């Protein structure tokens, strides 16, 4: 018998926006129709992550709540119940046992995901595995969890698939509708790719960048022995990790940023080619409230507004916005819903702040890149902003996030003949220089080995240099520096975009041999050694034997000339 | 068995101090003791002249400070006492992969470095200090009759020696001996070599017995 194909967990949303409902009164309108034909509803590819669910649902909550919901539970599922101590009793510390069954549980813990939830709870202060207590096989897990506790076991912006903790009747009704669909083999793609070799998370046990860990609303990303590990079963594909990643180590794969940028640029080019001018790109999440808002209001938008559905707007990062502006868009708007996870909105907001500072340095107003929200008036009725470039380029190219971003900025600089200024950027921005305290730096070059972007260079004889255009301000160098001599200085130096020669961060004067006067060792290195000796009570004064012998070249020392 | 383990522990501790910083007057006085003389004698190693023939102790202290600094600290060509450097033929970088391994091994064994360790766990002295800690704990467990605990501690030490320290100690000690101008550090290198050789022999015996 042929096996039933796995059902996709995502991507069953509404069809693509019907182009023919868009008004076409101006050249922009007809150009928009032409351009949007090439922008179908987002399809998430592949089935890299598979969940197997036989429909075993665990309902957790106070007995009275379970009793009220029980008649409404979907018949297609098998049910187990975990009655818990009511919140008032839990607060008072009671843990009553009933005469039958294991009694009321407290401190319920849930780990895992759709098809594989492990649940533990406490009875009389003792933690036990719920499946075992309910008399199920020892390796049994639950496929689905409906958590009706007032304080649910998982409090997370994006809980794992298969876990529902409704907070309202509407939520509950929605959960009860969705639950029976989560049976059988379900699959979703891997939304991300990770290249550990350019990741700035850690180096030899020292933790540097934690941007992706902080941004993930599903808590799917962990740091394991210095490596970033993402649990694909928990990942919901919002893309915040890739958006905030300064090095491009974590990349979104649905689609890849390089592919998305190419498509955006083709779209803008197609729009111009069909006679349109100064388009506003409105990027939105296809499924969910933002998509619904766009479909409802799209006919009232100005004809230069191009609504572009993506799987998740949080996955479209700064390199794509700036590449779009550099290829002829006049504005990039990102439509979010207030119900989007806070950390996802924050991730994009932090990048918007960076983008706006970069654009301000190029003389452009803040509104060129904006987040807008479905519950606000965003009246896209008329856009007076001219495009940033007069002659849109078709493809800027770039093999990764950083190079796309740099090419876009270079193009914007060249197209507008911008003076080469230096602008301070907010902390966390991916451009900048390092301030090295010459009194503290011993030129040990630990920072050079730690840099994941090969931005730092160390030269024998004591010179530390930086390729500013490679530095992403990940902070690993500052963390690893044994003398704490490095401070990050996020800034946008327009001139550095094309710089190929590194800047010198610190350079040592060489000490000279007291015997023959030839240069011997870098001054800071000698100073550190002398400081150590002085601390243990030795005389290292200018004419001391110790100092003279330490500074001597090998020749003079072996010949006894010092 | 208990006394033997205690003896190893004291020796590990002594060598950890010797290779950690330049000797000061109080350490040199301590070294000039009957017990240390006995250890050198039993190993057939000549006591260093600095301990037996000193007239001007201030001058000697300065000379040894110079020797220590030149050998292990720099500036200039020296013998960095770090596994990550020595395992790469004396030319590796500090904070190599092996450093992270050592740190993780210390963590797993519940060994915390003293506060003033300079931050790099694969220093020869810190590894010796780790072994001192393990042998002292093992002797304590043996005294209490806690057999499982002492066997576990023994296994932690054996693994560390077999899979790490014995791989780099000998070439490090040889480089120190070759670079030394005084006989002070070579004498302690010889002592370290004897201790590690006897550990290696014990391990081989154990391996033969269990295998």
XYZ file of C-alpha atoms in Angstrom:
773
model
C 0.000 0.000 0.000
C 1.388 3.365 -0.921
C 2.280 5.504 2.036
C 0.242 8.646 2.480
C 2.362 11.714 1.738
C 3.125 13.931 4.713
C 0.929 16.954 5.196
C 2.579 20.344 5.203
C 2.425 22.114 8.543
C 2.718 25.497 6.868
C 1.803 26.950 3.537
C -1.888 26.153 3.317
C -2.772 29.833 3.423
C -4.946 31.839 1.076
C -4.119 32.078 -2.635
C -1.878 34.776 -4.055
C -3.245 38.247 -4.371
C -5.344 38.468 -7.523
C -3.546 41.002 -9.665
C -6.649 41.921 -11.627
C -8.389 43.429 -8.622
C -5.735 46.123 -8.418
C -6.750 49.490 -9.833
C -5.037 50.476 -13.058
C -5.681 54.136 -13.636
C -2.101 55.290 -14.054
C 1.078 53.942 -15.616
C 2.173 52.918 -12.125
C -0.988 50.842 -11.834
C -0.420 48.946 -15.050
C 3.274 48.532 -14.305
C 2.358 47.137 -10.906
C 0.070 44.535 -12.446
C 2.815 43.488 -14.807
C 5.422 43.273 -12.060
C 3.291 41.426 -9.540
C 2.518 38.583 -11.909
C 5.970 37.288 -11.041
C 5.303 37.391 -7.319
C 3.224 34.345 -6.371
C 2.075 33.394 -2.882
C 5.085 32.230 -0.861
C 5.706 28.533 -1.050
C 7.845 26.951 1.597
C 9.883 24.226 -0.011
C 10.848 20.837 1.189
C 9.939 18.653 4.106
C 13.179 18.520 6.055
C 11.446 18.257 9.414
C 8.832 15.563 9.990
C 6.471 15.118 12.906
C 4.563 11.877 13.491
C 1.373 12.284 15.428
C -1.096 9.522 16.188
C -3.463 12.020 17.769
C -2.878 11.298 21.453
C -3.906 14.496 23.215
C -3.059 15.292 26.831
C -5.386 17.786 28.457
C -3.833 19.534 31.447
C -5.695 21.786 33.842
C -7.892 22.094 36.894
C -10.440 19.254 37.054
C -13.394 21.642 36.740
C -11.964 23.239 33.579
C -11.220 19.827 32.062
C -14.782 18.734 32.817
C -16.166 21.828 31.059
C -14.043 21.335 27.939
C -14.306 17.539 27.773
C -17.584 17.348 25.782
C -16.062 19.610 23.118
C -12.900 17.588 22.558
C -12.451 16.307 19.006
C -13.535 12.673 18.681
C -10.794 11.972 16.182
C -8.199 12.200 18.945
C -7.488 9.904 21.870
C -7.445 11.723 25.173
C -5.525 11.540 28.437
C -6.192 13.864 31.311
C -3.889 15.419 33.846
C -5.973 17.163 36.493
C -3.939 19.756 38.312
C -4.234 21.515 41.603
C -6.394 24.611 41.105
C -4.319 27.795 41.130
C -5.705 28.927 44.497
C -4.736 25.635 46.078
C -1.334 25.639 44.463
C -0.728 29.114 45.804
C -1.694 27.930 49.276
C 0.693 24.994 48.917
C -1.924 22.268 49.131
C -1.526 19.110 47.136
C -4.571 17.036 47.910
C -4.586 13.463 46.864
C -7.799 11.968 45.740
C -8.949 8.595 46.879
C -8.766 7.252 43.313
C -6.053 7.775 40.756
C -2.790 9.520 41.355
C -4.418 12.691 42.681
C -3.937 16.260 41.596
C -0.695 17.243 39.990
C 1.258 20.454 40.332
C 4.345 21.962 38.701
C 3.647 20.514 35.283
C 6.646 20.580 32.958
C 6.325 20.090 29.200
C 9.203 19.564 26.788
C 9.299 18.404 23.174
C 7.037 19.127 20.251
C 4.197 17.833 18.122
C 4.264 14.052 18.178
C 6.794 13.880 21.013
C 5.839 15.782 24.152
C 7.311 14.600 27.429
C 5.385 15.755 30.445
C 6.383 15.665 34.083
C 4.503 16.801 37.174
C 4.708 16.708 40.948
C 2.553 14.622 43.216
C 3.061 15.165 46.923
C 6.220 17.063 46.153
C 7.735 14.258 44.078
C 8.387 14.786 40.389
C 7.273 11.962 38.130
C 6.820 11.213 34.459
C 3.163 11.732 33.577
C 3.007 8.931 30.998
C 4.263 6.467 33.626
C 1.784 7.733 36.231
C -1.069 7.362 33.742
C -0.027 3.761 33.206
C 1.275 4.225 29.657
C 4.358 2.544 28.272
C 7.590 3.968 29.653
C 8.717 5.484 26.349
C 5.265 6.841 25.515
C 5.037 10.524 24.659
C 2.030 12.693 23.935
C 1.369 13.944 20.422
C -0.539 17.050 21.416
C -1.007 19.067 24.583
C -3.939 21.283 25.484
C -2.859 23.229 28.545
C -5.803 24.786 30.362
C -3.894 25.890 33.453
C -4.080 29.538 34.358
C -0.261 29.510 34.391
C 0.535 27.271 31.434
C 3.597 25.025 31.525
C 5.154 26.711 28.485
C 5.123 30.484 28.432
C 6.783 31.358 25.169
C 5.982 33.788 22.388
C 5.981 30.954 19.880
C 5.154 27.698 21.679
C 6.107 24.407 20.030
C 3.819 23.088 17.314
C 1.143 20.853 18.831
C 1.022 22.735 22.141
C -1.980 24.945 22.842
C -2.530 27.126 25.891
C -5.674 29.106 25.057
C -6.247 32.276 27.035
C -9.725 33.080 25.745
C -12.789 31.327 24.422
C -11.808 32.346 20.878
C -8.351 30.830 21.383
C -9.885 27.636 22.740
C -12.324 27.340 19.839
C -9.440 27.829 17.403
C -7.319 25.228 19.184
C -10.162 22.702 19.139
C -10.507 23.232 15.383
C -6.790 22.919 14.709
C -6.067 19.904 16.926
C -7.687 17.212 14.741
C -5.673 18.462 11.768
C -2.438 17.669 13.552
C -2.618 13.912 13.069
C -0.556 11.729 10.757
C 2.806 12.598 9.273
C 3.267 16.337 9.125
C 6.236 18.108 7.727
C 7.791 21.483 7.370
C 11.004 22.638 5.791
C 14.137 23.635 7.622
C 13.803 27.379 7.616
C 17.406 28.202 8.326
C 20.952 27.304 7.409
C 23.882 27.806 9.714
C 27.511 28.214 8.813
C 29.472 27.805 12.046
C 32.740 28.876 10.442
C 31.656 32.532 10.272
C 29.525 32.507 13.420
C 30.576 35.039 16.056
C 28.798 33.330 18.923
C 31.830 31.961 20.692
C 35.497 31.310 20.362
C 37.331 28.788 22.523
C 34.651 28.936 25.177
C 34.290 32.720 25.304
C 30.822 33.903 24.352
C 30.538 36.840 21.969
C 27.438 37.505 19.887
C 24.084 36.211 21.143
C 21.853 38.078 18.687
C 20.041 35.012 17.315
C 19.517 33.456 20.737
C 18.018 36.694 22.026
C 15.775 37.151 19.002
C 14.192 33.689 18.719
C 10.580 33.824 19.965
C 10.346 30.014 19.919
C 13.400 29.563 22.164
C 14.567 27.103 19.541
C 18.176 28.342 19.572
C 20.589 27.286 22.272
C 24.261 27.645 22.953
C 25.842 24.223 23.322
C 29.535 24.191 24.172
C 30.116 27.373 22.256
C 28.107 26.375 19.210
C 24.749 27.757 18.178
C 22.253 24.916 17.922
C 18.773 25.321 16.544
C 16.053 22.772 17.231
C 14.294 22.524 13.860
C 11.243 20.981 15.557
C 10.685 24.120 17.620
C 11.574 26.634 14.893
C 8.473 28.300 13.444
C 10.320 29.982 10.612
C 9.923 33.623 11.616
C 13.433 34.431 10.407
C 14.394 36.842 13.196
C 17.629 34.909 13.776
C 18.763 35.576 10.225
C 17.601 39.184 10.343
C 19.736 40.021 13.377
C 22.750 37.835 12.498
C 25.627 40.261 11.875
C 27.853 37.855 9.980
C 25.360 35.973 7.847
C 26.217 32.716 9.636
C 22.513 32.065 10.193
C 20.672 32.389 6.926
C 17.028 32.128 6.130
C 16.344 29.373 3.625
C 12.713 29.994 2.618
C 13.811 31.671 0.421
C 17.504 32.449 0.788
C 18.276 36.106 1.220
C 20.337 36.108 -1.984
C 17.354 34.696 -3.909
C 14.880 37.082 -2.309
C 17.081 40.066 -3.094
C 17.370 38.927 -6.692
C 13.596 38.561 -6.928
C 13.012 41.983 -5.357
C 15.397 43.588 -7.789
C 13.848 41.796 -10.749
C 10.444 42.930 -9.596
C 11.495 46.576 -9.306
C 13.229 46.368 -12.675
C 10.113 44.840 -14.228
C 7.986 47.593 -12.749
C 10.251 50.295 -14.162
C 10.433 48.514 -17.477
C 6.634 48.565 -17.712
C 6.642 52.316 -17.196
C 6.172 52.574 -13.425
C 8.101 54.974 -11.221
C 9.160 55.304 -7.566
C 7.576 52.144 -6.179
C 6.879 51.545 -2.502
C 7.497 47.918 -1.570
C 5.068 46.665 1.051
C 6.312 43.368 2.439
C 3.917 41.334 4.549
C 3.401 37.858 5.987
C 1.077 36.047 3.621
C -0.831 33.985 6.192
C -2.319 35.636 9.234
C -3.630 39.089 10.054
C -1.229 41.132 7.924
C -2.154 39.169 4.804
C -5.853 39.581 5.590
C -5.390 43.337 6.040
C -3.597 43.702 2.718
C -6.200 41.679 0.815
C -8.924 43.794 2.362
C -7.381 47.205 1.747
C -5.186 46.717 -1.307
C -7.585 48.360 -3.733
C -7.251 51.624 -1.794
C -3.454 51.725 -1.889
C -1.692 54.142 -4.202
C -0.881 52.476 -7.486
C 2.841 52.762 -6.795
C 2.508 50.478 -3.755
C 3.610 46.932 -4.555
C 2.261 44.453 -1.972
C 4.711 41.540 -1.698
C 3.743 38.430 0.229
C 6.506 36.482 1.977
C 6.339 33.527 4.343
C 7.284 35.792 7.237
C 8.062 39.474 7.048
C 10.428 39.089 10.020
C 12.788 37.117 7.811
C 13.419 39.968 5.394
C 16.490 41.790 6.620
C 18.352 45.050 6.219
C 20.335 43.823 3.205
C 17.114 43.190 1.277
C 15.620 46.582 2.177
C 18.705 48.497 1.158
C 19.202 46.424 -1.984
C 15.596 47.231 -2.928
C 16.191 50.944 -2.355
C 19.437 50.774 -4.299
C 17.682 49.145 -7.209
C 14.969 51.738 -7.570
C 12.403 51.437 -4.776
C 11.545 54.720 -3.080
C 10.434 53.143 0.162
C 10.341 49.744 1.875
C 7.498 49.119 4.309
C 7.241 46.071 6.536
C 3.746 45.252 7.693
C 3.457 43.611 11.093
C 0.458 42.608 13.183
C 0.315 43.541 16.872
C -0.063 39.817 17.558
C 3.370 39.112 16.051
C 5.813 38.008 18.773
C 7.468 40.915 20.520
C 10.981 39.579 19.999
C 10.355 39.248 16.267
C 9.124 42.842 16.090
C 12.071 43.962 18.195
C 14.512 42.144 15.921
C 13.211 44.022 12.895
C 12.934 47.300 14.807
C 16.590 47.098 15.827
C 17.600 46.633 12.199
C 15.309 49.492 11.115
C 17.161 51.772 13.522
C 20.441 50.760 11.909
C 19.058 51.156 8.382
C 17.692 54.595 9.188
C 21.026 55.774 10.592
C 22.832 54.464 7.516
C 20.314 56.167 5.230
C 20.477 59.396 7.261
C 24.246 59.390 6.737
C 23.503 59.247 3.020
C 21.081 62.155 3.403
C 17.806 60.259 3.240
C 14.818 60.523 5.533
C 13.769 57.928 8.112
C 10.584 56.970 6.292
C 12.540 55.150 3.572
C 12.397 52.026 5.726
C 9.506 51.655 8.149
C 7.576 49.133 10.143
C 3.853 49.650 9.956
C 1.126 47.826 11.862
C -2.186 46.373 10.808
C -4.083 48.153 13.586
C -2.798 51.575 12.604
C -3.858 53.890 9.835
C -1.126 53.363 7.306
C -2.933 55.184 4.468
C -0.854 54.136 1.490
C -2.781 56.477 -0.712
C -0.149 58.709 -2.132
C 3.596 58.497 -2.018
C 5.530 61.602 -2.887
C 8.965 60.171 -2.219
C 11.201 60.034 -5.257
C 13.347 56.948 -5.768
C 16.865 57.069 -4.313
C 18.459 56.175 -7.613
C 17.518 57.572 -10.977
C 18.755 54.676 -12.995
C 17.697 51.483 -11.263
C 20.157 48.651 -11.541
C 18.804 45.247 -12.285
C 21.024 43.095 -10.128
C 23.477 44.328 -7.540
C 24.674 40.838 -6.751
C 26.424 39.723 -3.606
C 27.015 36.222 -2.377
C 26.013 36.769 1.231
C 24.233 39.158 3.528
C 27.257 41.332 4.156
C 28.302 41.687 0.557
C 24.735 42.454 -0.560
C 24.517 45.143 2.111
C 27.862 46.639 1.124
C 27.104 46.646 -2.554
C 23.742 48.286 -1.935
C 25.361 51.004 0.184
C 28.175 51.483 -2.316
C 25.606 51.906 -5.057
C 23.566 54.398 -3.047
C 26.738 56.369 -2.294
C 27.849 56.390 -5.911
C 24.408 57.230 -7.298
C 24.011 60.245 -5.036
C 27.571 61.512 -4.868
C 27.493 61.483 -1.076
C 30.305 63.183 0.879
C 32.448 60.733 2.801
C 31.297 61.346 6.349
C 31.581 59.222 9.497
C 28.383 58.666 11.500
C 27.990 56.979 14.884
C 25.675 53.963 14.801
C 23.527 52.471 17.565
C 25.034 49.606 19.604
C 24.640 46.285 17.831
C 24.964 47.829 14.366
C 27.055 45.676 12.041
C 29.554 48.357 10.972
C 32.275 50.024 12.926
C 35.793 50.205 14.162
C 37.549 49.071 17.328
C 39.047 51.418 19.849
C 42.202 49.835 21.211
C 43.692 51.307 24.371
C 47.418 51.465 23.583
C 48.324 51.559 27.286
C 46.551 48.255 27.912
C 47.087 46.362 24.635
C 50.158 44.130 24.754
C 49.819 43.136 21.100
C 49.365 39.510 22.113
C 47.128 39.131 19.021
C 44.543 36.916 20.755
C 41.895 39.099 19.104
C 43.290 38.279 15.667
C 42.747 34.554 16.178
C 39.238 35.106 17.526
C 37.890 37.281 14.698
C 35.393 35.235 12.650
C 35.506 37.688 9.731
C 39.292 37.915 9.351
C 38.873 41.627 9.926
C 41.809 41.854 12.338
C 45.382 41.384 11.211
C 48.456 40.942 13.367
C 51.964 41.590 12.150
C 55.106 40.236 13.687
C 57.006 42.950 15.392
C 53.857 44.384 16.872
C 51.230 45.966 14.641
C 47.502 45.331 14.962
C 45.307 46.315 12.030
C 41.633 46.245 11.101
C 39.768 46.001 7.825
C 36.884 48.226 8.875
C 34.660 47.073 6.036
C 34.878 43.486 7.289
C 34.176 44.201 10.969
C 30.606 43.325 11.988
C 31.036 44.477 15.611
C 30.314 41.038 16.989
C 32.423 41.788 20.050
C 34.350 38.501 20.271
C 37.659 40.369 20.154
C 36.662 42.571 23.082
C 35.500 39.533 25.052
C 38.654 37.536 24.404
C 41.123 40.387 25.048
C 43.021 39.467 28.232
C 43.786 43.123 28.929
C 40.262 44.387 28.166
C 41.835 46.865 25.834
C 39.199 46.752 23.073
C 36.011 48.809 22.894
C 33.531 48.470 20.050
C 32.752 51.649 18.199
C 29.806 51.128 15.863
C 30.003 53.695 13.112
C 29.370 54.122 9.433
C 32.372 55.439 7.604
C 31.286 55.866 4.049
C 34.860 55.893 2.840
C 35.490 52.480 4.424
C 32.987 50.754 2.116
C 35.577 50.530 -0.599
C 38.714 50.583 1.522
C 41.119 47.780 0.853
C 43.973 48.852 3.093
C 43.533 48.155 6.787
C 43.769 50.809 9.483
C 46.405 50.491 12.202
C 44.754 50.031 15.606
C 47.890 49.745 17.662
C 51.551 49.688 16.899
C 54.384 49.146 19.264
C 57.538 51.136 19.551
C 60.414 48.677 19.683
C 62.655 48.625 22.717
C 66.354 48.738 21.992
C 69.188 46.544 23.160
C 71.210 48.354 25.841
C 74.377 46.748 24.446
C 74.251 47.500 20.727
C 71.171 49.682 20.325
C 69.423 47.388 17.848
C 65.615 47.109 18.104
C 64.651 44.055 20.138
C 61.098 43.614 21.422
C 57.757 45.480 21.206
C 57.534 48.015 24.031
C 54.152 46.922 25.486
C 55.354 43.335 25.720
C 58.453 44.404 27.632
C 56.357 46.685 29.830
C 54.059 43.797 30.787
C 56.984 41.568 31.705
C 58.642 44.304 33.735
C 55.366 45.081 35.496
C 55.072 41.448 36.560
C 58.635 41.405 37.878
C 58.157 44.714 39.690
C 54.991 43.331 41.307
C 57.003 40.498 42.815
C 59.502 42.930 44.320
C 62.315 43.008 41.743
C 64.153 46.139 40.822
C 63.358 46.849 37.190
C 64.517 50.467 37.248
C 66.051 51.992 34.182
C 69.606 50.870 34.888
C 68.783 47.653 36.714
C 70.599 44.521 35.618
C 67.305 42.720 35.210
C 65.974 45.292 32.790
C 69.211 45.516 30.841
C 69.464 41.758 30.471
C 65.819 41.384 29.461
C 66.116 44.048 26.794
C 69.384 42.725 25.428
C 69.533 41.080 22.051
C 70.621 37.464 22.073
C 74.006 38.295 20.702
C 74.859 40.859 23.384
C 73.517 38.658 26.139
C 75.434 35.587 25.081
C 78.617 37.635 24.753
C 78.032 39.152 28.167
C 77.895 42.718 26.837
C 75.079 43.740 29.186
C 49.053 3.187 48.465
C 47.731 6.142 50.457
C 51.234 7.416 51.233
C 52.303 6.962 47.637
C 49.334 9.006 46.404
C 49.998 11.687 49.030
C 53.648 11.801 47.927
C 52.609 12.295 44.291
C 50.241 15.016 45.385
C 52.983 16.931 47.217
C 55.299 16.602 44.262
C 52.650 17.803 41.816
C 52.045 20.787 44.084
C 55.750 21.602 44.343
C 56.285 21.419 40.577
C 53.154 23.497 39.943
C 54.693 26.260 42.050
C 58.108 25.998 40.398
C 56.769 26.394 36.856
C 54.222 29.072 37.782
C 56.354 32.073 38.713
C 59.916 33.026 39.481
C 61.011 31.747 42.888
C 61.096 34.221 45.736
C 63.239 34.059 48.847
C 60.675 32.136 50.905
C 60.177 29.470 48.254
C 63.923 29.049 47.846
C 64.284 28.619 51.607
C 61.511 26.038 51.539
C 63.252 24.174 48.735
C 66.417 23.964 50.782
C 64.859 21.384 53.096
C 65.618 17.851 54.140
C 62.526 16.500 52.346
C 63.409 18.115 49.034
C 67.003 16.955 49.303
C 65.710 13.438 49.932
C 63.454 13.591 46.899
C 66.285 14.731 44.636
C 68.590 12.107 46.106
C 66.084 9.280 45.715
C 65.589 10.242 42.089
C 69.317 10.464 41.468
C 69.103 14.131 40.412
C 71.704 16.662 41.474
C 70.320 19.524 43.540
C 70.560 22.787 41.595
C 73.529 24.956 42.520
C 71.236 27.845 43.352
C 70.007 25.807 46.322
C 73.347 24.519 47.506
C 76.058 27.026 46.613
C 74.492 30.405 47.150
C 76.511 33.191 48.759
C 74.610 36.294 47.749
C 70.903 35.405 47.926
C 69.717 38.768 46.482
C 71.895 38.240 43.435
C 70.704 34.626 43.126
C 67.052 35.648 43.344
C 67.480 38.182 40.590
C 69.329 35.692 38.421
C 66.551 33.120 38.828
C 63.880 35.756 38.142
C 65.721 36.589 34.958
C 65.995 32.926 34.038
C 62.303 32.261 34.673
C 61.200 35.317 32.710
C 63.482 34.564 29.806
C 62.440 30.906 29.697
C 58.681 31.154 30.134
C 57.466 34.737 29.711
C 59.544 36.603 27.171
C 59.914 39.076 25.613
C 61.444 37.377 22.672
C 61.999 33.703 22.070
C 60.834 31.639 25.019
C 59.152 28.315 25.803
C 55.473 29.083 26.400
C 54.327 26.609 29.065
C 50.993 25.990 27.374
C 49.726 22.750 25.882
C 48.139 24.514 22.906
C 51.510 25.967 21.945
C 53.645 22.926 22.705
C 51.407 20.371 21.035
C 51.829 22.280 17.780
C 55.583 21.781 17.895
C 56.086 24.821 20.115
C 54.513 27.136 17.563
C 50.774 26.886 18.289
C 48.567 29.767 19.361
C 47.436 30.430 22.878
C 43.830 29.487 23.491
C 43.916 26.698 20.988
C 41.287 24.011 20.720
C 43.141 21.968 23.285
C 42.794 24.833 25.787
C 39.044 24.629 25.482
C 39.267 20.853 25.944
C 41.315 21.260 29.129
C 38.900 23.853 30.487
C 35.973 21.554 29.748
C 37.788 18.630 31.403
C 38.460 20.706 34.522
C 34.800 21.762 34.564
C 33.553 18.200 34.236
C 35.882 17.072 37.013
C 34.566 19.886 39.207
C 37.995 21.528 39.429
C 37.978 25.275 39.726
C 41.126 27.181 38.961
C 42.450 29.481 41.649
C 41.552 33.126 41.103
C 45.001 34.319 40.022
C 45.501 31.750 37.269
C 46.095 34.159 34.410
C 43.087 32.800 32.621
C 44.614 30.077 30.463
C 43.917 26.600 31.846
C 46.407 24.594 29.766
C 49.425 26.130 31.524
C 51.791 23.356 32.656
C 51.460 24.484 36.287
C 47.672 24.559 36.251
C 47.568 21.059 34.845
C 49.933 19.928 37.604
C 47.745 21.725 40.131
C 44.765 19.805 38.792
C 46.647 16.547 39.311
C 47.641 17.645 42.801
C 43.966 18.258 43.565
C 42.975 14.852 42.160
C 45.696 12.937 44.020
C 44.985 14.749 47.306
C 41.274 13.956 46.951
C 42.065 10.362 46.020
C 44.263 9.920 49.094
C 41.484 11.394 51.232
C 38.948 9.001 49.738
C 41.299 6.040 50.289
C 41.685 7.016 53.932
C 37.933 7.151 54.372
C 37.591 3.789 52.656
C 35.473 5.377 49.918
C 36.614 2.936 47.267
C 34.280 3.974 44.483
C 35.209 7.611 44.894
C 38.927 6.934 44.936
C 38.637 4.679 41.871
C 36.674 7.377 40.022
C 39.256 10.051 40.903
C 42.025 7.711 39.823
C 40.294 7.184 36.493
C 39.930 10.963 35.969
C 43.680 11.387 36.594
C 44.646 8.426 34.415
C 42.540 9.672 31.513
C 43.973 13.185 31.767
C 47.541 11.913 31.814
C 47.082 9.304 29.123
C 45.115 11.449 26.725
C 46.636 14.835 27.373
C 49.537 15.705 29.639
C 51.807 12.815 28.658
C 51.440 13.903 25.036
C 53.150 17.222 25.538
C 55.059 17.235 28.811
C 58.219 15.516 27.554
C 58.821 17.769 24.559
C 58.083 20.827 26.703
C 60.583 19.730 29.345
C 63.191 19.053 26.676
C 62.739 22.519 25.209
C 63.123 24.085 28.641
C 66.297 22.099 29.302
C 67.731 23.154 25.948
C 66.980 26.832 26.490
C 68.086 27.044 30.137
C 71.265 28.871 31.141
C 71.151 27.890 34.827
C 70.839 24.375 36.227
C 67.803 25.327 38.348
C 64.963 24.603 35.903
C 66.607 21.562 34.290
C 66.770 19.974 37.764
C 63.058 20.466 38.236
C 62.399 19.331 34.662
C 64.174 16.099 35.552
C 62.052 15.782 38.668
C 58.848 16.363 36.679
C 59.990 13.794 34.145
C 60.566 11.210 36.867
C 57.149 11.822 38.375
C 55.368 11.584 35.035
C 57.380 8.516 34.043
C 56.359 6.757 37.209
C 52.734 7.775 36.576
C 53.000 6.416 33.034
C 54.480 3.166 34.350
C 51.668 2.800 36.864
C 49.125 3.441 34.129
C 50.745 0.870 31.860
C 50.729 -1.638 34.699
C 47.083 -0.935 35.336
C 46.258 -1.219 31.654
C 48.099 -4.547 31.520
C 46.315 -5.804 34.620
C 42.874 -4.811 33.445
C 43.518 -5.753 29.819
